[in-house]
Amino acid sequence: MIFSLVPSLPIICLSRPAAAATAAVSAPTNVNTAAVTTSTSHSLEATFIQRAAEIADKSAGLTAPHPNHGCIVATPSGALAGQGFLFGQGTKSAEVQAVEAAGELCRGATAFLNLESNECPGDDVAVSAFVQAGIKRVVVGIRHPLQHLRGNAVRALRSQGVEVDVLGEDLQSIAIEEARKACLLVNAPLICKAASQLPFSVLKYAMTLDGKIAATTGDATWISGVTARHRLSELRGRSDAIIVGGNTIRSDTNLELSSALDPRLTARQSGGHTPLRVVMSRTLNLPEEAKVWDTTSGIPTMVVTQRGARRSFQKFLASKGVEVVEFDIVNPRDLMEYFHDRGYLSVLWECGGTLAASAIACGIVHKVCAVVAPKIIGGRNAPSPVGELGMIEMSQALKLIDVHYEKVEEDMLISGYLQPISDVAPVIPSRDATLAADPAVAPCEPNIISFYNSWDHYGSLSNFSPHSVHMADENGDISTWMTVEHYYQAHKFIGVDDPVAQEYVEKIKSARSPEEATRIARLLQKQRPDLVRPDWDTAKLDVMYRALKCKFSSNPGLKSMLLSTAGSVLVEASPHDLIWGGGRFGDGLNYLGRLLMKLRAEFLSQ
């Protein structure tokens, strides 16, 4: 069974379809034989799809959230032959891993995918792997929810003579619907991104039986038990950002203790993904001494505030390495739209009642995870998890759907959805359709092409895309780097005559994902700036250009994609990177886009 609080709707156990199959086989003799056979087959297929969704979830907390892909290869007799899951963007696909594990057993076998293939536009690696390995049939849990990817792999496989069945379309039964639900849940953040253009937001808290999240003094240590706290803290590692309000920072500082909210806001796991810590404060009435301002360990912090608030304090935060983002009006919806543009898929709200109520009222909270402890603390002024929502009758109360209950030692973990997850992959309206519905929406400039994540329409242009580069080192020996980003980050330290620098070059090179390579390099750069090569500021553009040229020169398909953009301005759409990206307001230097346009011109002149 998938172990996850995001998502965690009830799904059938892997043993359940087998039980259903047994019941079907032992049914009375007057039961339709074809129906029994179909039920048995569907139960087995549901089991493998469930397994694909289960292993797809394994990368959560190890690298930044991304589309979760899992693949199972099964022999005609129903035996498991191979499996794999996508670790992160820029890494080897689940399909290739499963085919490599299965080897010759792929001939005539069936592959099961929780999500349609094609993580990176312009790539046919997964489809080619199936065709070349001799996979006869592919069963797909759900089509890709992003419009520019949806249906591509299904069509490509069928054009190559591979039989493809999609759950809910070609295969239908109760067991199939349960398996399909598992596929929807494990990619709830991606579906949310496609459907609403917002990150998947989870509100989590622990409260007493009488609905309090702290005593009247603000003391919240500890409401729930150790096991329940551990379960909730695992949500952090699955998120791109953790959001608190200013009251949380102020109350913790006043109490001088580590509260149940853990003001460090860390994921509490070694070697895993580090989410961004976010403090929302309209006035910036915040203390100078707070654990969350410490970024020396490589854990990033952002403060979101109103434009012009406490300029002197903003300068203080910047000196501590804290990123400050200003909005004309600070509200949860605008922040979530910004985070969507920033490429985030999952956001965790660990805020107090006032901010929680604002987030709910803005309609951006999708799921609630709450621990109820068997304690009563009372207090007229003791804070509750959700503040004023303006409701005056019980009939107005918001009802959770698909609620899940779980006893965790002495506590009760309750989770459910405030908004349903789409049961079909949504279709994003075209620009023309959007303009027809709302003429006030300004169309994008047709001569500007933006890219960011590897699954974006032009994601293959990204330095994080899953394309290795083979480059000669200082000795002339050819060395293989998993991505352009691996090569770039390692070259901050290459050539430095220090064993620590040399050790970290190898660590960066062997990092399992480009995000991990970046995290290792940036932390070392911050802690040991003396290990960065002295000419790095002037050399880094050339380093990136050499790696990009190698990537596009050695991949004809990628080169064709780059050349197809002729006449367009290329913009790396990162809203927070003012060096390589275009920045939030177009004020970034966009060096990555510039280098790609320079490379494109070089190719066109040949």
XYZ file of C-alpha atoms in Angstrom, residues 34-483:
450
model
C -15.798 -14.784 -19.753
C -16.743 -12.372 -16.954
C -14.783 -14.447 -14.442
C -11.734 -14.485 -16.721
C -11.977 -10.713 -17.239
C -12.336 -10.091 -13.510
C -9.304 -12.265 -12.792
C -7.242 -10.530 -15.476
C -8.270 -7.079 -14.297
C -7.392 -7.956 -10.712
C -3.895 -8.984 -11.753
C -3.463 -5.856 -13.859
C -4.767 -3.698 -11.032
C -2.169 -5.279 -8.753
C 0.689 -4.365 -11.078
C -0.603 -0.817 -11.601
C -0.894 -0.445 -7.824
C 2.686 -1.629 -7.556
C 3.811 0.895 -10.190
C 2.117 3.696 -8.219
C 3.686 2.413 -5.003
C 7.250 2.456 -6.316
C 6.626 5.804 -8.067
C 6.171 7.271 -4.601
C 9.612 6.099 -3.449
C 11.470 9.201 -4.587
C 9.361 11.517 -2.421
C 11.596 13.332 0.022
C 14.819 12.481 -1.802
C 14.727 15.193 -4.449
C 12.443 18.103 -5.231
C 8.862 16.993 -5.977
C 8.341 16.063 -9.597
C 5.987 13.903 -11.675
C 6.073 10.482 -10.049
C 6.745 7.673 -12.530
C 6.913 3.965 -11.806
C 7.206 1.050 -14.221
C 6.671 -2.696 -13.787
C 7.544 -5.314 -16.397
C 5.669 -8.626 -16.055
C 6.066 -11.825 -18.061
C 3.100 -13.421 -19.899
C 2.747 -15.818 -16.949
C 2.282 -12.890 -14.550
C 5.727 -12.976 -12.916
C 7.483 -9.742 -11.982
C 10.506 -9.353 -14.293
C 11.745 -5.826 -13.594
C 10.805 -2.494 -12.105
C 12.064 1.073 -11.757
C 11.036 4.554 -10.669
C 12.031 8.074 -11.665
C 14.315 9.505 -8.989
C 14.021 13.097 -10.195
C 14.056 15.268 -13.289
C 17.233 14.710 -15.216
C 17.630 11.077 -14.124
C 17.165 7.758 -15.911
C 13.527 7.052 -16.731
C 11.535 4.398 -14.886
C 10.862 2.616 -18.168
C 14.548 2.248 -19.029
C 15.356 1.014 -15.525
C 12.604 -1.615 -15.634
C 13.621 -2.837 -19.102
C 17.274 -3.086 -18.082
C 16.313 -5.060 -14.973
C 14.096 -7.456 -16.929
C 16.600 -8.105 -19.738
C 15.543 -10.876 -22.121
C 12.339 -11.413 -20.146
C 10.981 -8.285 -21.865
C 10.255 -10.306 -25.036
C 6.465 -10.608 -25.212
C 6.077 -9.042 -21.755
C 3.659 -6.370 -20.516
C 4.790 -3.072 -18.980
C 2.635 -1.313 -16.391
C 2.910 2.465 -15.891
C 1.139 4.563 -13.273
C 1.592 7.595 -15.574
C 1.990 7.922 -19.310
C 5.599 8.132 -20.468
C 7.439 11.180 -21.823
C 8.929 13.132 -18.953
C 10.941 15.380 -21.243
C 9.458 16.785 -24.487
C 11.353 15.869 -27.615
C 12.572 12.606 -26.104
C 11.472 9.134 -27.146
C 13.803 7.255 -24.793
C 11.029 5.458 -22.904
C 9.087 4.487 -26.037
C 12.255 3.317 -27.787
C 13.258 1.266 -24.748
C 9.959 -0.632 -24.853
C 10.059 -1.209 -28.616
C 13.688 -2.320 -28.714
C 13.245 -4.623 -25.715
C 10.307 -6.407 -27.337
C 7.561 -5.276 -24.932
C 4.314 -6.509 -26.464
C 1.785 -4.550 -24.412
C 1.725 -1.472 -22.168
C -0.950 -0.726 -19.558
C -1.155 2.954 -18.573
C -2.758 4.077 -15.305
C -3.539 7.652 -16.388
C -2.649 9.783 -19.377
C -0.245 12.618 -18.714
C -2.216 15.568 -17.297
C -0.050 18.220 -19.001
C -1.673 19.025 -22.329
C 1.524 19.174 -24.404
C 2.444 15.655 -23.228
C -0.955 14.010 -22.960
C -1.412 11.103 -25.357
C 1.992 11.461 -27.047
C 3.487 8.232 -25.692
C 0.253 6.278 -26.170
C 0.136 7.267 -29.840
C 3.859 6.635 -30.343
C 3.666 3.144 -28.861
C 0.615 2.190 -30.902
C 2.289 3.463 -34.063
C 5.151 1.056 -33.325
C 2.757 -1.891 -33.067
C 2.695 -2.038 -29.261
C -0.717 -2.753 -27.757
C -1.680 -0.022 -25.258
C -4.532 -0.102 -22.754
C -5.454 2.885 -20.580
C -7.292 2.367 -17.301
C -10.816 3.744 -17.385
C -10.790 3.854 -21.194
C -9.816 0.429 -22.508
C -10.045 -1.417 -19.170
C -12.927 -0.994 -16.749
C -13.870 -2.762 -13.517
C -14.036 -2.048 -9.798
C -10.450 -3.220 -9.314
C -9.304 -1.068 -12.237
C -11.012 2.005 -10.780
C -9.248 1.478 -7.439
C -5.901 1.144 -9.221
C -6.633 4.251 -11.265
C -7.372 6.162 -8.082
C -3.935 5.204 -6.778
C -2.397 6.658 -9.947
C -4.323 9.902 -9.526
C -3.320 10.232 -5.885
C 0.389 9.621 -6.305
C 0.507 12.470 -8.848
C -1.999 14.770 -7.158
C 0.470 17.713 -7.229
C 1.041 17.365 -10.974
C -2.700 17.074 -11.672
C -3.329 20.121 -9.492
C -0.704 22.071 -11.443
C -2.377 21.160 -14.719
C -5.935 21.786 -13.556
C -5.602 24.952 -11.486
C -2.162 26.420 -12.239
C -1.470 26.297 -8.496
C 0.755 24.088 -6.326
C -0.877 21.290 -4.341
C -1.342 22.775 -0.850
C -1.626 20.785 2.374
C -2.589 22.296 5.736
C -1.241 20.283 8.643
C -1.507 20.761 12.390
C -1.811 18.955 15.722
C -4.522 19.877 18.205
C -5.972 18.784 21.519
C -9.335 17.086 21.839
C -10.905 20.479 22.579
C -9.481 21.975 19.401
C -6.461 23.922 20.675
C -3.055 24.130 18.984
C -1.369 25.770 21.983
C -2.036 26.981 25.506
C -3.045 30.582 26.171
C 0.669 31.324 26.734
C 1.522 30.035 23.275
C 3.206 26.885 24.579
C 2.683 24.001 22.156
C 5.300 21.523 23.403
C 4.187 18.808 22.782
C 0.575 18.267 21.744
C 0.932 14.955 19.941
C 3.129 11.926 20.550
C 6.527 11.266 18.980
C 5.251 8.868 16.309
C 2.486 11.210 15.145
C 4.921 14.123 15.007
C 7.265 12.019 12.900
C 4.453 11.121 10.511
C 3.500 14.754 10.001
C 7.094 15.912 9.656
C 7.519 13.513 6.724
C 5.224 15.844 4.791
C 7.999 18.431 4.846
C 10.402 16.353 2.793
C 7.684 15.878 0.169
C 7.125 19.616 -0.237
C 8.812 22.389 -2.176
C 8.045 24.963 0.493
C 6.913 25.122 4.133
C 4.899 28.217 5.030
C 4.410 29.844 8.440
C 3.173 33.253 9.521
C 4.944 35.919 11.486
C 3.141 34.933 14.702
C 4.809 31.521 14.624
C 8.281 33.100 14.481
C 7.458 35.681 17.166
C 5.885 33.227 19.597
C 8.770 30.784 19.304
C 11.337 33.509 19.936
C 9.437 34.792 22.945
C 9.214 31.325 24.477
C 12.870 30.495 23.748
C 12.079 26.853 23.134
C 11.725 24.394 20.280
C 7.988 24.273 19.847
C 5.973 21.562 18.187
C 6.125 23.642 15.015
C 9.929 23.254 14.943
C 10.832 26.827 13.917
C 13.867 25.539 12.023
C 11.277 24.109 9.611
C 13.655 21.410 8.448
C 12.698 18.142 6.812
C 14.423 16.181 9.612
C 16.035 13.694 7.300
C 19.613 13.231 6.189
C 20.598 13.499 2.551
C 17.107 14.299 1.349
C 15.393 17.162 -0.425
C 15.497 20.470 1.485
C 12.283 22.485 1.136
C 12.242 26.268 1.120
C 11.242 27.815 4.467
C 8.757 30.649 3.940
C 7.649 33.282 6.450
C 4.651 35.442 5.493
C 4.602 38.815 7.213
C 2.873 41.912 5.870
C 4.605 44.349 8.252
C 7.925 42.519 8.793
C 7.452 42.949 12.533
C 9.788 40.034 13.132
C 12.645 39.414 15.580
C 16.259 39.615 14.468
C 17.089 36.495 16.461
C 15.300 33.465 15.046
C 16.488 30.003 14.071
C 14.825 30.265 10.687
C 17.217 33.057 9.619
C 20.154 30.639 9.789
C 20.927 29.613 6.215
C 24.544 28.577 6.772
C 23.644 24.895 6.659
C 22.268 25.246 3.140
C 18.592 25.369 4.146
C 17.016 28.264 2.183
C 14.629 30.792 3.726
C 12.269 33.270 2.075
C 10.312 36.108 3.647
C 7.183 37.300 1.830
C 6.094 40.822 2.668
C 4.309 43.909 1.441
C 6.174 46.209 -0.903
C 8.252 48.777 0.984
C 7.901 47.213 4.436
C 10.838 47.864 6.807
C 13.594 48.360 4.248
C 16.272 48.261 6.947
C 15.068 44.853 8.135
C 14.970 43.610 4.552
C 18.650 44.532 4.253
C 19.340 42.673 7.501
C 17.615 39.543 6.154
C 19.546 39.783 2.902
C 22.802 39.930 4.872
C 21.790 36.623 6.502
C 21.204 35.003 3.106
C 17.399 35.208 3.375
C 15.488 35.876 0.152
C 12.875 38.641 0.403
C 9.947 38.742 -2.036
C 7.628 41.746 -2.055
C 3.987 41.820 -3.155
C 1.670 44.799 -3.567
C -0.806 42.907 -1.401
C 0.262 39.875 0.625
C -2.252 37.047 0.344
C -2.031 33.254 -0.022
C -3.417 33.080 -3.580
C -0.901 35.534 -5.046
C 1.892 33.657 -3.293
C 0.694 30.325 -4.690
C 0.493 31.756 -8.208
C 4.065 32.969 -7.780
C 5.161 29.565 -6.521
C 3.506 27.935 -9.530
C 5.539 30.204 -11.803
C 8.575 29.234 -9.770
C 7.963 25.613 -10.686
C 6.731 24.349 -7.328
C 4.326 21.418 -7.188
C 3.728 20.895 -3.429
C 3.417 23.370 -0.574
C 2.912 22.646 3.131
C 1.170 25.125 5.423
C 2.270 24.892 9.080
C 0.809 28.230 10.051
C -1.435 29.441 12.847
C -5.178 29.890 12.723
C -5.274 33.365 11.174
C -3.140 32.510 8.157
C -4.787 29.083 7.831
C -8.203 30.723 7.616
C -6.937 33.158 4.987
C -5.489 30.303 2.910
C -8.741 28.337 3.103
C -10.815 31.407 2.265
C -8.642 32.012 -0.811
C -9.484 28.502 -2.022
C -5.889 27.321 -2.324
C -5.839 24.564 0.325
C -6.443 21.136 -1.209
C -5.857 18.784 1.682
C -5.870 18.815 5.479
C -3.799 16.505 7.690
C -4.561 16.818 11.388
C -3.470 14.928 14.472
C -5.940 14.933 17.346
C -4.367 14.188 20.732
C -6.434 12.851 23.652
C -5.730 15.946 25.753
C -7.821 18.858 26.990
C -6.182 22.184 27.797
C -9.075 24.659 27.676
C -8.603 28.408 27.640
C -10.894 31.004 26.140
C -8.009 32.662 24.324
C -6.055 29.516 23.466
C -5.458 29.440 19.689
C -7.311 27.057 17.399
C -6.024 25.646 14.097
C -8.339 27.718 11.870
C -9.395 31.294 12.558
C -12.462 33.231 11.484
C -14.057 32.127 8.203
C -17.228 34.215 8.517
C -19.567 31.237 8.873
C -22.569 31.625 11.164
C -24.429 28.327 10.607
C -23.256 24.733 10.792
C -24.705 24.157 7.327
C -21.946 26.437 6.003
C -19.180 24.235 7.376
C -16.648 22.956 4.868
C -16.750 19.179 4.616
C -13.710 17.049 3.907
C -14.095 14.356 1.273
C -12.394 10.963 1.031
C -11.555 11.134 4.716
C -8.955 8.717 6.106
C -8.636 7.824 9.795
C -5.596 6.202 11.342
C -4.750 5.555 14.980
C -1.108 6.444 15.658
C -0.344 5.162 19.162
C -2.494 7.331 21.451
C -3.290 9.936 18.759
C -5.684 9.955 15.803
C -4.445 11.037 12.383
C -7.244 12.386 10.191
C -6.732 13.462 6.597
C -9.076 14.469 3.830
C -9.558 16.777 0.878
C -11.201 20.186 0.742
C -11.142 19.945 -3.044
C -11.509 16.783 -5.112
C -8.640 15.556 -7.253
C -9.763 15.418 -10.855
C -10.744 11.902 -11.858
C -9.748 12.639 -15.432
C -6.644 14.336 -16.778
C -7.685 17.943 -17.371
C -7.338 19.731 -20.664
C -5.861 23.206 -20.329
C -7.701 25.742 -22.534
C -5.786 27.034 -25.514
C -4.742 30.679 -25.681
C -7.524 31.419 -28.194
C -10.109 29.755 -25.963
C -8.865 31.734 -22.973
C -9.052 35.018 -24.883
C -12.591 34.207 -26.061
C -13.657 33.644 -22.449
C -11.743 36.638 -21.072
C -10.520 39.254 -23.601
C -8.699 41.032 -20.762
C -6.111 38.262 -20.668
C -3.141 39.475 -22.677
C -1.664 36.850 -25.025
C 1.976 35.849 -24.698
C 4.325 37.402 -27.186
C 4.564 34.849 -30.021
C 8.294 35.462 -30.440
C 9.177 34.578 -26.832
C 9.719 30.949 -25.843
C 9.970 30.223 -22.123
C 11.284 27.060 -20.485
C 12.047 25.965 -16.936
C 11.259 22.429 -15.738
C 12.284 19.444 -17.841
C 8.609 18.527 -18.360
C 7.719 21.957 -19.792
C 6.966 22.156 -23.515
C 10.536 23.258 -24.245
C 11.948 21.571 -21.152
C 14.725 19.879 -23.103
C 16.412 23.275 -23.319
C 16.938 23.215 -19.552
C 20.339 22.435 -18.056
C 18.461 19.997 -15.783
C 17.068 17.873 -18.637
C 17.959 14.134 -18.625
C 20.660 14.276 -21.278
C 24.209 13.246 -20.459
C 27.261 15.057 -21.803
C 30.599 13.470 -22.693
C 33.373 15.991 -22.143
C 37.161 15.866 -22.241
C 38.872 16.668 -18.929
C 42.128 18.591 -18.434
C 44.075 15.450 -19.395
C 42.115 14.936 -22.599
C 40.258 11.913 -21.234
C 36.528 11.667 -22.034
C 34.312 11.798 -18.959
C 30.526 11.336 -18.806
C 28.311 13.662 -16.777
C 24.668 12.823 -16.075
C 23.413 16.323 -16.950
